[in-house]
PDB file of C-alpha atoms in Angstrom:
ATOM      1  CA  MET L   1       6.262 111.143 -13.988  1.00  0.00           C
ATOM      2  CA  ASN L   2       9.013 109.627 -11.872  1.00  0.00           C
ATOM      3  CA  GLN L   3       9.366 105.883 -11.063  1.00  0.00           C
ATOM      4  CA  LYS L   4       7.817 106.170  -7.607  1.00  0.00           C
ATOM      5  CA  THR L   5       4.743 107.840  -8.993  1.00  0.00           C
ATOM      6  CA  LEU L   6       4.400 105.167 -11.670  1.00  0.00           C
ATOM      7  CA  LEU L   7       4.558 102.332  -9.133  1.00  0.00           C
ATOM      8  CA  THR L   8       1.824 103.825  -6.999  1.00  0.00           C
ATOM      9  CA  SER L   9      -0.410 104.894  -9.828  1.00  0.00           C
ATOM     10  CA  PRO L  10      -3.761 103.246 -10.616  1.00  0.00           C
ATOM     11  CA  PHE L  11      -2.206 102.163 -13.896  1.00  0.00           C
ATOM     12  CA  VAL L  12       0.027  99.644 -12.095  1.00  0.00           C
ATOM     13  CA  GLY L  13      -2.976  98.176 -10.289  1.00  0.00           C
ATOM     14  CA  ILE L  14      -4.794  97.714 -13.550  1.00  0.00           C
ATOM     15  CA  LEU L  15      -1.829  95.955 -15.123  1.00  0.00           C
ATOM     16  CA  THR L  16      -1.459  93.657 -12.115  1.00  0.00           C
ATOM     17  CA  ALA L  17      -5.111  92.687 -12.168  1.00  0.00           C
ATOM     18  CA  VAL L  18      -4.986  91.968 -15.890  1.00  0.00           C
ATOM     19  CA  ALA L  19      -1.857  89.835 -15.483  1.00  0.00           C
ATOM     20  CA  LEU L  20      -3.327  87.831 -12.610  1.00  0.00           C
ATOM     21  CA  GLY L  21      -6.552  87.380 -14.472  1.00  0.00           C
ATOM     22  CA  PHE L  22      -4.690  85.880 -17.391  1.00  0.00           C
ATOM     23  CA  ILE L  23      -2.171  83.750 -15.513  1.00  0.00           C
ATOM     24  CA  THR L  24      -4.345  82.310 -12.707  1.00  0.00           C
ATOM     25  CA  PRO L  25      -6.694  80.215 -14.898  1.00  0.00           C
ATOM     26  CA  PHE L  26      -3.671  78.869 -16.736  1.00  0.00           C
ATOM     27  CA  LEU L  27      -2.018  77.823 -13.462  1.00  0.00           C
ATOM     28  CA  ILE L  28      -5.217  76.202 -12.196  1.00  0.00           C
ATOM     29  CA  VAL L  29      -5.565  74.141 -15.357  1.00  0.00           C
ATOM     30  CA  ARG L  30      -1.944  73.014 -15.144  1.00  0.00           C
ATOM     31  CA  LEU L  31      -2.349  72.099 -11.487  1.00  0.00           C
ATOM     32  CA  LYS L  32      -5.476  70.031 -12.180  1.00  0.00           C
ATOM     33  CA  ARG L  33      -3.703  68.187 -14.968  1.00  0.00           C
ATOM     34  CA  LEU L  34      -0.773  67.458 -12.691  1.00  0.00           C
ATOM     35  CA  ILE L  35      -3.034  66.063  -9.984  1.00  0.00           C
ATOM     36  CA  LEU L  36      -4.911  63.919 -12.508  1.00  0.00           C
ATOM     37  CA  THR L  37      -1.647  62.602 -13.906  1.00  0.00           C
ATOM     38  CA  LEU L  38      -0.417  61.626 -10.448  1.00  0.00           C
ATOM     39  CA  LYS L  39      -3.654  59.788  -9.731  1.00  0.00           C
ATOM     40  CA  THR L  40      -4.015  57.870 -12.963  1.00  0.00           C
ATOM     41  CA  ASN L  41      -0.493  57.351 -14.193  1.00  0.00           C
ATOM     42  CA  HIS L  42       1.682  56.440 -11.221  1.00  0.00           C
ATOM     43  CA  ASN L  43       4.155  53.983 -12.767  1.00  0.00           C
ATOM     44  CA  GLY L  44       1.492  53.035 -15.273  1.00  0.00           C
ATOM     45  CA  ILE L  45      -0.915  51.728 -12.581  1.00  0.00           C
ATOM     46  CA  SER L  46      -4.080  53.377 -11.390  1.00  0.00           C
ATOM     47  CA  SER L  47      -3.983  54.772  -7.864  1.00  0.00           C
ATOM     48  CA  SER L  48      -6.861  52.462  -7.010  1.00  0.00           C
ATOM     49  CA  SER L  49      -4.571  49.513  -7.786  1.00  0.00           C
ATOM     50  CA  SER L  50      -1.107  50.172  -6.445  1.00  0.00           C
ATOM     51  CA  PRO L  51       1.771  47.790  -7.243  1.00  0.00           C
ATOM     52  CA  ILE L  52       1.674  46.431  -3.684  1.00  0.00           C
ATOM     53  CA  SER L  53      -2.056  45.761  -3.629  1.00  0.00           C
ATOM     54  CA  THR L  54      -1.872  44.253  -7.117  1.00  0.00           C
ATOM     55  CA  ASN L  55       0.962  41.896  -6.126  1.00  0.00           C
ATOM     56  CA  LEU L  56      -0.823  40.902  -2.920  1.00  0.00           C
ATOM     57  CA  SER L  57      -3.928  40.137  -4.953  1.00  0.00           C
ATOM     58  CA  ILE L  58      -1.918  37.952  -7.333  1.00  0.00           C
ATOM     59  CA  VAL L  59      -0.260  36.117  -4.415  1.00  0.00           C
ATOM     60  CA  SER L  60      -3.602  35.619  -2.697  1.00  0.00           C
ATOM     61  CA  THR L  61      -5.157  34.234  -5.873  1.00  0.00           C
ATOM     62  CA  THR L  62      -2.177  31.947  -6.486  1.00  0.00           C
ATOM     63  CA  GLU L  63      -2.253  30.579  -2.940  1.00  0.00           C
ATOM     64  CA  SER L  64      -5.970  29.985  -3.249  1.00  0.00           C
ATOM     65  CA  ASN L  65      -5.489  28.077  -6.494  1.00  0.00           C
ATOM     66  CA  VAL L  66      -2.686  25.986  -5.005  1.00  0.00           C
ATOM     67  CA  LYS L  67      -4.768  25.094  -1.967  1.00  0.00           C
ATOM     68  CA  GLU L  68      -7.716  24.144  -4.157  1.00  0.00           C
ATOM     69  CA  LYS L  69      -5.565  21.955  -6.388  1.00  0.00           C
ATOM     70  CA  GLU L  70      -3.946  20.311  -3.366  1.00  0.00           C
ATOM     71  CA  TYR L  71      -7.352  19.677  -1.815  1.00  0.00           C
ATOM     72  CA  ASN L  72      -8.664  18.153  -5.035  1.00  0.00           C
ATOM     73  CA  LEU L  73      -5.530  16.022  -5.358  1.00  0.00           C
ATOM     74  CA  TRP L  74      -6.035  14.532  -1.883  1.00  0.00           C
ATOM     75  CA  ASN L  75      -9.812  14.183  -2.043  1.00  0.00           C
ATOM     76  CA  THR L  76     -10.541  11.947  -4.974  1.00  0.00           C
ATOM     77  CA  ALA L  77     -10.888   8.307  -6.006  1.00  0.00           C
ATOM     78  CA  ILE L  78      -8.910   5.753  -8.016  1.00  0.00           C
ATOM     79  CA  PHE L  79     -10.573   2.965  -9.935  1.00  0.00           C
ATOM     80  CA  PHE L  80      -9.224  -0.365 -11.114  1.00  0.00           C
ATOM     81  CA  PRO L  81      -8.418  -2.625 -12.933  1.00  0.00           C
ATOM     82  CA  CYS L  82      -5.214  -1.146 -14.208  1.00  0.00           C
ATOM     83  CA  HIS L  83      -4.511  -2.707 -17.603  1.00  0.00           C
ATOM     84  CA  SER L  84      -1.245  -0.817 -18.150  1.00  0.00           C
ATOM     85  CA  PRO L  85       0.740  -0.869 -14.880  1.00  0.00           C
ATOM     86  CA  GLU L  86       3.762   0.702 -16.584  1.00  0.00           C
ATOM     87  CA  ASP L  87       1.779   3.758 -17.688  1.00  0.00           C
ATOM     88  CA  PRO L  88       2.848   6.768 -15.534  1.00  0.00           C
ATOM     89  CA  LYS L  89      -0.778   7.941 -15.562  1.00  0.00           C
ATOM     90  CA  SER L  90      -2.253   4.588 -14.604  1.00  0.00           C
ATOM     91  CA  SER L  91      -4.282   3.821 -11.493  1.00  0.00           C
ATOM     92  CA  LEU L  92      -1.324   1.904 -10.077  1.00  0.00           C
ATOM     93  CA  ALA L  93       0.980   4.885 -10.640  1.00  0.00           C
ATOM     94  CA  LYS L  94      -1.478   7.063  -8.719  1.00  0.00           C
ATOM     95  CA  LEU L  95      -1.579   4.633  -5.809  1.00  0.00           C
ATOM     96  CA  LEU L  96       2.216   4.519  -5.667  1.00  0.00           C
ATOM     97  CA  PHE L  97       2.315   8.307  -5.871  1.00  0.00           C
ATOM     98  CA  TYR L  98       0.164   8.723  -2.775  1.00  0.00           C
ATOM     99  CA  LEU L  99       2.205   6.201  -0.807  1.00  0.00           C
ATOM    100  CA  GLY L 100       5.384   7.908  -1.966  1.00  0.00           C
ATOM    101  CA  GLU L 101       4.191  11.288  -0.675  1.00  0.00           C
ATOM    102  CA  ALA L 102       4.578  10.194   2.958  1.00  0.00           C
ATOM    103  CA  GLN L 103       7.116  12.306   4.828  1.00  0.00           C
ATOM    104  CA  ARG L 104       6.718  11.081   8.411  1.00  0.00           C
ATOM    105  CA  SER L 105       4.691   7.889   8.619  1.00  0.00           C
ATOM    106  CA  LEU L 106       2.876   5.202   6.669  1.00  0.00           C
ATOM    107  CA  LYS L 107       0.374   3.006   8.452  1.00  0.00           C
ATOM    108  CA  ILE L 108      -0.675   0.110   6.230  1.00  0.00           C
ATOM    109  CA  CYS L 109      -3.654  -2.051   7.131  1.00  0.00           C
ATOM    110  CA  VAL L 110      -4.428  -4.344   4.190  1.00  0.00           C
ATOM    111  CA  MET L 111      -5.632  -7.922   4.439  1.00  0.00           C
ATOM    112  CA  THR L 112      -3.711  -9.255   1.440  1.00  0.00           C
ATOM    113  CA  MET L 113      -0.724  -7.414   0.007  1.00  0.00           C
ATOM    114  CA  THR L 114       1.679  -9.292  -2.215  1.00  0.00           C
ATOM    115  CA  TYR L 115       2.347  -6.884  -5.097  1.00  0.00           C
ATOM    116  CA  ASP L 116       6.074  -6.229  -5.442  1.00  0.00           C
ATOM    117  CA  PRO L 117       5.915  -2.592  -6.672  1.00  0.00           C
ATOM    118  CA  ILE L 118       4.059  -1.695  -3.460  1.00  0.00           C
ATOM    119  CA  TYR L 119       6.666  -3.525  -1.380  1.00  0.00           C
ATOM    120  CA  ASP L 120       9.340  -1.578  -3.243  1.00  0.00           C
ATOM    121  CA  ILE L 121       7.829   1.806  -2.362  1.00  0.00           C
ATOM    122  CA  LEU L 122       7.347   0.827   1.294  1.00  0.00           C
ATOM    123  CA  ILE L 123      10.954  -0.281   1.577  1.00  0.00           C
ATOM    124  CA  GLN L 124      12.156   2.911  -0.110  1.00  0.00           C
ATOM    125  CA  LYS L 125      10.126   5.122   2.240  1.00  0.00           C
ATOM    126  CA  HIS L 126      11.561   3.184   5.193  1.00  0.00           C
ATOM    127  CA  LYS L 127      15.066   3.868   3.869  1.00  0.00           C
ATOM    128  CA  ASP L 128      14.152   7.551   3.576  1.00  0.00           C
ATOM    129  CA  GLY L 129      13.375   7.698   7.302  1.00  0.00           C
ATOM    130  CA  VAL L 130       9.599   7.394   7.135  1.00  0.00           C
ATOM    131  CA  GLN L 131       8.106   5.265   9.908  1.00  0.00           C
ATOM    132  CA  VAL L 132       6.414   2.382   8.100  1.00  0.00           C
ATOM    133  CA  ARG L 133       4.209  -0.119   9.928  1.00  0.00           C
ATOM    134  CA  VAL L 134       2.247  -2.899   8.263  1.00  0.00           C
ATOM    135  CA  PHE L 135      -0.754  -4.781   9.566  1.00  0.00           C
ATOM    136  CA  THR L 136      -1.855  -7.644   7.316  1.00  0.00           C
ATOM    137  CA  SER L 137      -3.182 -11.198   7.330  1.00  0.00           C
ATOM    138  CA  HIS L 138      -1.253 -13.899   9.118  1.00  0.00           C
ATOM    139  CA  ASN L 139      -0.434 -15.702   5.877  1.00  0.00           C
ATOM    140  CA  VAL L 140       1.066 -12.570   4.350  1.00  0.00           C
ATOM    141  CA  ALA L 141       2.871 -11.601   7.541  1.00  0.00           C
ATOM    142  CA  THR L 142       4.595 -14.967   7.832  1.00  0.00           C
ATOM    143  CA  ARG L 143       5.448 -15.367   4.156  1.00  0.00           C
ATOM    144  CA  LYS L 144       5.660 -12.431   1.757  1.00  0.00           C
ATOM    145  CA  GLY L 145       5.800 -10.031   4.683  1.00  0.00           C
ATOM    146  CA  ARG L 146       9.226 -11.359   5.638  1.00  0.00           C
ATOM    147  CA  ARG L 147      10.635  -9.249   2.837  1.00  0.00           C
ATOM    148  CA  LEU L 148       9.505  -6.137   4.708  1.00  0.00           C
ATOM    149  CA  ARG L 149      10.611  -7.444   8.077  1.00  0.00           C
ATOM    150  CA  ASP L 150      14.072  -8.263   6.734  1.00  0.00           C
ATOM    151  CA  LYS L 151      14.411  -4.570   5.853  1.00  0.00           C
ATOM    152  CA  GLY L 152      13.469  -3.490   9.372  1.00  0.00           C
ATOM    153  CA  ILE L 153       9.777  -2.743   8.791  1.00  0.00           C
ATOM    154  CA  PRO L 154       7.554  -4.090  11.594  1.00  0.00           C
ATOM    155  CA  VAL L 155       4.758  -6.356  10.400  1.00  0.00           C
ATOM    156  CA  ARG L 156       1.882  -7.577  12.532  1.00  0.00           C
ATOM    157  CA  SER L 157      -1.085  -9.865  12.030  1.00  0.00           C
ATOM    158  CA  LYS L 158      -3.913 -11.417  13.977  1.00  0.00           C
ATOM    159  CA  LYS L 159      -3.006 -13.618  16.920  1.00  0.00           C
ATOM    160  CA  LYS L 160      -2.325 -17.119  15.720  1.00  0.00           C
ATOM    161  CA  GLY L 161      -4.869 -19.471  17.271  1.00  0.00           C
ATOM    162  CA  GLY L 162      -6.198 -16.621  19.359  1.00  0.00           C
ATOM    163  CA  TYR L 163      -8.263 -13.722  18.118  1.00  0.00           C
ATOM    164  CA  SER L 164     -11.002 -15.253  15.960  1.00  0.00           C
ATOM    165  CA  THR L 165     -12.074 -12.237  13.875  1.00  0.00           C
ATOM    166  CA  GLU L 166     -10.318 -12.072  10.526  1.00  0.00           C
ATOM    167  CA  MET L 167      -8.757  -8.717   9.707  1.00  0.00           C
ATOM    168  CA  HIS L 168     -10.384  -7.658   6.441  1.00  0.00           C
ATOM    169  CA  ASN L 169      -9.419  -3.961   6.192  1.00  0.00           C
ATOM    170  CA  LYS L 170      -7.865  -2.326   3.163  1.00  0.00           C
ATOM    171  CA  TYR L 171      -6.538   1.116   4.028  1.00  0.00           C
ATOM    172  CA  ALA L 172      -3.378   3.154   4.383  1.00  0.00           C
ATOM    173  CA  ILE L 173      -2.744   6.326   6.386  1.00  0.00           C
ATOM    174  CA  VAL L 174      -0.269   8.895   5.085  1.00  0.00           C
ATOM    175  CA  ASP L 175       1.350  11.127   7.731  1.00  0.00           C
ATOM    176  CA  ASP L 176      -1.830  10.843   9.864  1.00  0.00           C
ATOM    177  CA  GLU L 177      -3.319  13.411   7.473  1.00  0.00           C
ATOM    178  CA  ALA L 178      -4.799  11.381   4.620  1.00  0.00           C
ATOM    179  CA  ILE L 179      -6.307   7.949   4.143  1.00  0.00           C
ATOM    180  CA  LEU L 180      -6.519   5.611   1.181  1.00  0.00           C
ATOM    181  CA  THR L 181      -9.313   3.112   1.651  1.00  0.00           C
ATOM    182  CA  GLY L 182     -11.570   0.969  -0.491  1.00  0.00           C
ATOM    183  CA  SER L 183     -12.327  -2.504  -1.733  1.00  0.00           C
ATOM    184  CA  MET L 184      -8.968  -3.559  -3.099  1.00  0.00           C
ATOM    185  CA  ASN L 185      -6.416  -5.978  -1.764  1.00  0.00           C
ATOM    186  CA  TRP L 186      -2.918  -5.064  -2.902  1.00  0.00           C
ATOM    187  CA  THR L 187      -2.341  -8.031  -5.195  1.00  0.00           C
ATOM    188  CA  ALA L 188      -1.529  -8.350  -8.883  1.00  0.00           C
ATOM    189  CA  VAL L 189      -4.946  -9.906  -9.587  1.00  0.00           C
ATOM    190  CA  SER L 190      -6.872  -7.162  -7.773  1.00  0.00           C
ATOM    191  CA  ILE L 191      -4.867  -4.379  -9.370  1.00  0.00           C
ATOM    192  CA  THR L 192      -4.815  -5.625 -12.951  1.00  0.00           C
ATOM    193  CA  GLN L 193      -7.940  -7.770 -13.320  1.00  0.00           C
ATOM    194  CA  GLN L 194     -10.663  -6.805 -10.862  1.00  0.00           C
ATOM    195  CA  ARG L 195     -13.021  -3.848 -10.599  1.00  0.00           C
ATOM    196  CA  GLU L 196     -11.880  -2.128  -7.433  1.00  0.00           C
ATOM    197  CA  ASN L 197     -11.796   1.330  -5.892  1.00  0.00           C
ATOM    198  CA  ILE L 198      -9.668   3.404  -3.539  1.00  0.00           C
ATOM    199  CA  LEU L 199     -10.980   6.577  -1.942  1.00  0.00           C
ATOM    200  CA  ILE L 200      -8.466   9.257  -0.923  1.00  0.00           C
ATOM    201  CA  THR L 201      -9.461  11.897   1.599  1.00  0.00           C
ATOM    202  CA  THR L 202      -8.021  14.359   4.097  1.00  0.00           C
ATOM    203  CA  ASP L 203     -11.373  14.923   5.818  1.00  0.00           C
ATOM    204  CA  GLU L 204     -10.520  15.907   9.392  1.00  0.00           C
ATOM    205  CA  ARG L 205     -13.704  14.258  10.620  1.00  0.00           C
ATOM    206  CA  ILE L 206     -12.666  10.902   9.171  1.00  0.00           C
ATOM    207  CA  VAL L 207      -8.865  10.578   9.215  1.00  0.00           C
ATOM    208  CA  PRO L 208      -8.455  10.600  13.042  1.00  0.00           C
ATOM    209  CA  LYS L 209     -10.913   7.705  13.316  1.00  0.00           C
ATOM    210  CA  PHE L 210      -8.737   5.586  11.056  1.00  0.00           C
ATOM    211  CA  VAL L 211      -5.596   6.588  12.947  1.00  0.00           C
ATOM    212  CA  ASN L 212      -7.211   5.560  16.231  1.00  0.00           C
ATOM    213  CA  HIS L 213      -8.444   2.292  14.720  1.00  0.00           C
ATOM    214  CA  PHE L 214      -4.974   1.409  13.459  1.00  0.00           C
ATOM    215  CA  GLU L 215      -3.285   2.146  16.785  1.00  0.00           C
ATOM    216  CA  LEU L 216      -5.829   0.068  18.708  1.00  0.00           C
ATOM    217  CA  MET L 217      -5.306  -2.878  16.383  1.00  0.00           C
ATOM    218  CA  TRP L 218      -1.537  -2.463  16.458  1.00  0.00           C
ATOM    219  CA  ALA L 219      -1.542  -2.628  20.255  1.00  0.00           C
ATOM    220  CA  ASP L 220      -3.902  -5.606  20.396  1.00  0.00           C
ATOM    221  CA  PHE L 221      -2.231  -7.849  17.852  1.00  0.00           C
ATOM    222  CA  TRP L 222       1.228  -9.116  17.171  1.00  0.00           C
ATOM    223  CA  ASP L 223       3.790  -9.619  15.806  1.00  0.00           C
ATOM    224  CA  ASP L 224       7.346  -8.487  15.424  1.00  0.00           C
ATOM    225  CA  ASN L 225       8.825 -11.817  16.544  1.00  0.00           C
ATOM    226  CA  LEU L 226       8.013 -14.603  14.080  1.00  0.00           C
ATOM    227  CA  ASP L 227      10.307 -17.288  12.879  1.00  0.00           C
ATOM    228  CA  ALA L 228      10.185 -18.565   9.303  1.00  0.00           C
ATOM    229  CA  GLU L 229       7.321 -20.919  10.167  1.00  0.00           C
ATOM    230  CA  GLY L 230       5.261 -18.230  11.824  1.00  0.00           C
ATOM    231  CA  ASN L 231       5.923 -19.375  15.394  1.00  0.00           C
ATOM    232  CA  ARG L 232       6.587 -16.798  18.069  1.00  0.00           C
ATOM    233  CA  LEU L 233      10.197 -16.565  19.080  1.00  0.00           C
ATOM    234  CA  ASP L 234       9.345 -15.621  22.655  1.00  0.00           C
ATOM    235  CA  GLN L 235       7.341 -18.780  23.338  1.00  0.00           C
ATOM    236  CA  PRO L 236       8.828 -21.330  25.795  1.00  0.00           C
ATOM    237  CA  GLY L 237      11.369 -23.566  24.198  1.00  0.00           C
ATOM    238  CA  LYS L 238      11.959 -21.198  21.267  1.00  0.00           C
TER     239      LYS L 238
END
Protein backbone atom coordinates (compact mmCIF):
# COMPACT_ATOMS: atom_id res chain seq x y z
CA MET A 1 0.00 0.00 0.00
CA ASN A 2 1.55 3.29 -1.05
CA GLN A 3 1.58 6.50 1.08
CA LYS A 4 -1.35 8.09 -0.73
CA THR A 5 -3.52 5.08 -0.13
CA LEU A 6 -2.58 5.03 3.55
CA LEU A 7 -3.51 8.69 4.03
CA THR A 8 -6.94 8.23 2.52
CA SER A 9 -7.70 4.93 4.16
CA PRO A 10 -10.32 4.49 6.90
CA PHE A 11 -7.44 3.55 9.19
CA VAL A 12 -6.19 7.16 9.22
CA GLY A 13 -9.66 8.41 10.15
CA ILE A 14 -9.82 6.01 13.04
CA LEU A 15 -6.43 7.10 14.34
CA THR A 16 -7.39 10.77 14.08
CA ALA A 17 -10.62 10.26 15.98
CA VAL A 18 -8.84 8.34 18.72
CA ALA A 19 -6.17 11.04 19.03
CA LEU A 20 -8.73 13.85 19.22
CA GLY A 21 -10.78 11.92 21.70
CA PHE A 22 -7.78 11.60 23.97
CA ILE A 23 -6.32 15.08 23.59
CA THR A 24 -9.49 17.24 23.63
CA PRO A 25 -10.57 16.49 27.23
CA PHE A 26 -7.02 17.14 28.37
CA LEU A 27 -6.98 20.53 26.62
CA ILE A 28 -10.37 21.48 28.06
CA VAL A 29 -9.23 20.69 31.58
CA ARG A 30 -6.07 22.73 31.13
CA LEU A 31 -8.04 25.65 29.71
CA LYS A 32 -10.49 25.62 32.63
CA ARG A 33 -7.62 25.60 35.10
CA LEU A 34 -6.00 28.52 33.32
CA ILE A 35 -9.20 30.55 33.42
CA LEU A 36 -9.71 29.76 37.11
CA THR A 37 -6.14 30.76 37.88
CA LEU A 38 -6.56 34.09 36.11
CA LYS A 39 -9.74 34.81 38.04
CA THR A 40 -8.59 33.88 41.51
CA ASN A 41 -4.87 34.52 41.52
CA HIS A 42 -4.23 37.78 39.69
CA ASN A 43 -1.28 39.22 41.64
CA GLY A 44 -2.53 37.38 44.69
CA ILE A 45 -5.86 39.30 44.78
CA SER A 46 -9.25 37.97 43.86
CA SER A 47 -10.76 39.37 40.68
CA SER A 48 -13.67 40.61 42.76
CA SER A 49 -11.22 42.83 44.65
CA SER A 50 -8.73 44.35 42.26
CA PRO A 51 -5.75 46.35 43.57
CA ILE A 52 -7.39 49.59 42.43
CA SER A 53 -10.74 48.92 44.07
CA THR A 54 -9.00 47.71 47.23
CA ASN A 55 -6.85 50.86 47.45
CA LEU A 56 -9.86 53.10 46.80
CA SER A 57 -11.72 51.31 49.57
CA ILE A 58 -8.81 51.86 51.97
CA VAL A 59 -8.59 55.56 51.02
CA SER A 60 -12.34 55.99 51.40
CA THR A 61 -12.29 54.35 54.83
CA THR A 62 -9.30 56.44 55.92
CA GLU A 63 -10.92 59.69 54.80
CA SER A 64 -14.10 58.73 56.60
CA ASN A 65 -12.19 58.05 59.80
CA VAL A 66 -10.30 61.34 59.54
CA LYS A 67 -13.50 63.30 59.01
CA GLU A 68 -15.14 61.58 61.96
CA LYS A 69 -12.18 62.28 64.23
CA GLU A 70 -12.04 65.90 63.08
CA TYR A 71 -15.77 66.29 63.69
CA ASN A 72 -15.48 64.80 67.17
CA LEU A 73 -12.49 67.02 67.92
CA TRP A 74 -14.46 70.18 67.07
CA ASN A 75 -17.76 69.13 68.62
CA THR A 76 -17.06 68.50 72.26
CA ALA A 77 -16.84 70.19 75.65
CA ILE A 78 -14.12 71.23 78.10
CA PHE A 79 -14.70 71.35 81.82
CA PHE A 80 -12.90 73.27 84.54
CA PRO A 81 -11.32 73.87 87.03
CA CYS A 82 -7.92 73.02 85.71
CA HIS A 83 -5.75 72.07 88.68
CA SER A 84 -2.62 71.44 86.60
CA PRO A 85 -2.30 74.25 84.02
CA GLU A 86 1.14 73.00 82.95
CA ASP A 87 -0.21 69.56 82.02
CA PRO A 88 -0.27 69.26 78.18
CA LYS A 89 -3.53 67.30 78.49
CA SER A 90 -5.21 69.76 80.82
CA SER A 91 -8.39 71.71 80.14
CA LEU A 92 -6.34 74.88 79.75
CA ALA A 93 -4.08 73.19 77.18
CA LYS A 94 -7.18 72.20 75.21
CA LEU A 95 -8.52 75.75 75.25
CA LEU A 96 -5.18 77.10 74.04
CA PHE A 97 -5.08 74.41 71.37
CA TYR A 98 -8.39 75.50 69.88
CA LEU A 99 -7.39 79.16 69.88
CA GLY A 100 -4.06 78.22 68.32
CA GLU A 101 -5.77 76.39 65.45
CA ALA A 102 -7.02 79.65 63.93
CA GLN A 103 -5.63 80.24 60.45
CA ARG A 104 -7.55 83.31 59.30
CA SER A 105 -9.39 85.00 62.15
CA LEU A 106 -10.10 84.98 65.87
CA LYS A 107 -13.09 86.87 67.18
CA ILE A 108 -12.98 87.06 70.97
CA CYS A 109 -16.00 88.20 72.95
CA VAL A 110 -15.34 87.59 76.65
CA MET A 111 -16.46 89.82 79.49
CA THR A 112 -13.38 89.35 81.67
CA MET A 113 -10.10 88.08 80.25
CA THR A 114 -6.92 88.65 82.20
CA TYR A 115 -5.09 85.32 81.98
CA ASP A 116 -1.61 85.81 80.52
CA PRO A 117 -1.28 82.46 78.67
CA ILE A 118 -4.39 83.38 76.66
CA TYR A 119 -2.95 86.82 75.90
CA ASP A 120 0.24 85.10 74.76
CA ILE A 121 -1.58 82.89 72.24
CA LEU A 122 -3.62 85.82 70.89
CA ILE A 123 -0.49 87.89 70.38
CA GLN A 124 1.27 84.98 68.69
CA LYS A 125 -1.63 84.38 66.30
CA HIS A 126 -1.63 88.10 65.47
CA LYS A 127 2.09 87.86 64.66
CA ASP A 128 1.33 84.86 62.44
CA GLY A 129 -1.03 86.97 60.33
CA VAL A 130 -4.33 85.89 61.85
CA GLN A 131 -6.86 88.71 62.20
CA VAL A 132 -7.51 88.96 65.93
CA ARG A 133 -10.25 91.18 67.35
CA VAL A 134 -11.21 91.37 71.01
CA PHE A 135 -14.44 92.58 72.55
CA THR A 136 -14.36 92.71 76.35
CA SER A 137 -15.49 94.73 79.35
CA HIS A 138 -14.50 98.36 79.63
CA ASN A 139 -12.29 97.71 82.65
CA VAL A 140 -10.33 95.03 80.81
CA ALA A 141 -10.15 97.04 77.60
CA THR A 142 -8.67 100.07 79.33
CA ARG A 143 -6.26 98.19 81.58
CA LYS A 144 -5.06 94.66 80.82
CA GLY A 145 -6.29 95.00 77.25
CA ARG A 146 -3.62 97.61 76.56
CA ARG A 147 -1.16 94.76 76.27
CA LEU A 148 -3.06 93.51 73.22
CA ARG A 149 -3.55 96.97 71.78
CA ASP A 150 0.17 97.73 72.09
CA LYS A 151 0.79 94.73 69.83
CA GLY A 152 -1.64 96.02 67.21
CA ILE A 153 -4.71 93.97 68.19
CA PRO A 154 -7.92 96.04 68.18
CA VAL A 155 -9.84 95.93 71.44
CA ARG A 156 -13.34 97.27 71.95
CA SER A 157 -15.73 97.58 74.87
CA LYS A 158 -19.10 99.04 75.72
CA LYS A 159 -19.55 102.77 75.26
CA LYS A 160 -18.33 104.58 78.32
CA GLY A 161 -21.26 106.42 79.91
CA GLY A 162 -23.43 105.43 76.98
CA TYR A 163 -24.79 101.98 76.28
CA SER A 164 -26.25 100.75 79.57
CA THR A 165 -26.34 96.98 78.97
CA GLU A 166 -23.28 95.21 80.32
CA MET A 167 -21.58 92.86 77.87
CA HIS A 168 -21.61 89.47 79.60
CA ASN A 169 -20.71 87.08 76.74
CA LYS A 170 -18.00 84.46 76.89
CA TYR A 171 -17.27 83.09 73.44
CA ALA A 172 -14.64 82.92 70.73
CA ILE A 173 -15.03 82.27 67.00
CA VAL A 174 -12.28 80.43 65.13
CA ASP A 175 -12.06 81.15 61.38
CA ASP A 176 -15.85 81.76 61.31
CA GLU A 177 -16.17 77.96 61.36
CA ALA A 178 -16.18 77.01 65.03
CA ILE A 179 -17.25 78.57 68.31
CA LEU A 180 -16.07 78.14 71.87
CA THR A 181 -18.73 79.29 74.30
CA GLY A 182 -19.76 78.63 77.88
CA SER A 183 -19.81 79.95 81.40
CA MET A 184 -16.18 80.82 81.93
CA ASN A 185 -14.44 84.15 82.08
CA TRP A 186 -10.82 83.87 80.99
CA THR A 187 -9.22 84.57 84.36
CA ALA A 188 -6.85 82.61 86.57
CA VAL A 189 -9.56 82.14 89.22
CA SER A 190 -12.15 80.86 86.73
CA ILE A 191 -9.70 78.53 85.03
CA THR A 192 -8.03 77.04 88.09
CA GLN A 193 -10.62 77.28 90.87
CA GLN A 194 -14.17 77.39 89.54
CA ARG A 195 -16.46 74.81 87.97
CA GLU A 196 -16.88 76.08 84.44
CA ASN A 197 -17.56 74.75 80.96
CA ILE A 198 -16.75 75.55 77.34
CA LEU A 199 -18.70 74.03 74.48
CA ILE A 200 -16.95 73.66 71.11
CA THR A 201 -19.02 73.20 67.97
CA THR A 202 -18.89 73.62 64.20
CA ASP A 203 -22.67 73.32 63.81
CA GLU A 204 -23.52 75.27 60.66
CA ARG A 205 -26.88 76.21 62.13
CA ILE A 206 -25.24 77.88 65.13
CA VAL A 207 -21.85 79.31 64.13
CA PRO A 208 -23.19 81.95 61.66
CA LYS A 209 -25.45 83.34 64.39
CA PHE A 210 -22.45 83.98 66.62
CA VAL A 211 -20.51 85.52 63.74
CA ASN A 212 -23.39 87.89 63.02
CA HIS A 213 -23.76 88.74 66.71
CA PHE A 214 -20.07 89.60 67.01
CA GLU A 215 -20.06 91.82 63.92
CA LEU A 216 -23.15 93.71 65.08
CA MET A 217 -21.58 94.35 68.48
CA TRP A 218 -18.25 95.30 66.93
CA ALA A 219 -19.94 97.91 64.75
CA ASP A 220 -22.06 99.30 67.59
CA PHE A 221 -19.39 99.68 70.24
CA TRP A 222 -15.96 101.18 70.47
CA ASP A 223 -13.05 101.42 70.85
CA ASP A 224 -9.72 101.51 69.13
CA ASN A 225 -8.83 104.99 70.41
CA LEU A 226 -8.40 105.01 74.20
CA ASP A 227 -5.76 106.77 76.15
CA ALA A 228 -4.25 105.25 79.29
CA GLU A 229 -7.15 106.53 81.39
CA GLY A 230 -9.79 105.14 79.08
CA ASN A 231 -10.76 108.49 77.55
CA ARG A 232 -11.41 108.70 73.84
CA LEU A 233 -8.63 110.33 71.91
CA ASP A 234 -11.00 111.78 69.32
CA GLN A 235 -13.04 113.76 71.85
CA PRO A 236 -12.75 117.59 71.75
CA GLY A 237 -9.72 118.86 73.54
CA LYS A 238 -7.93 115.49 73.40
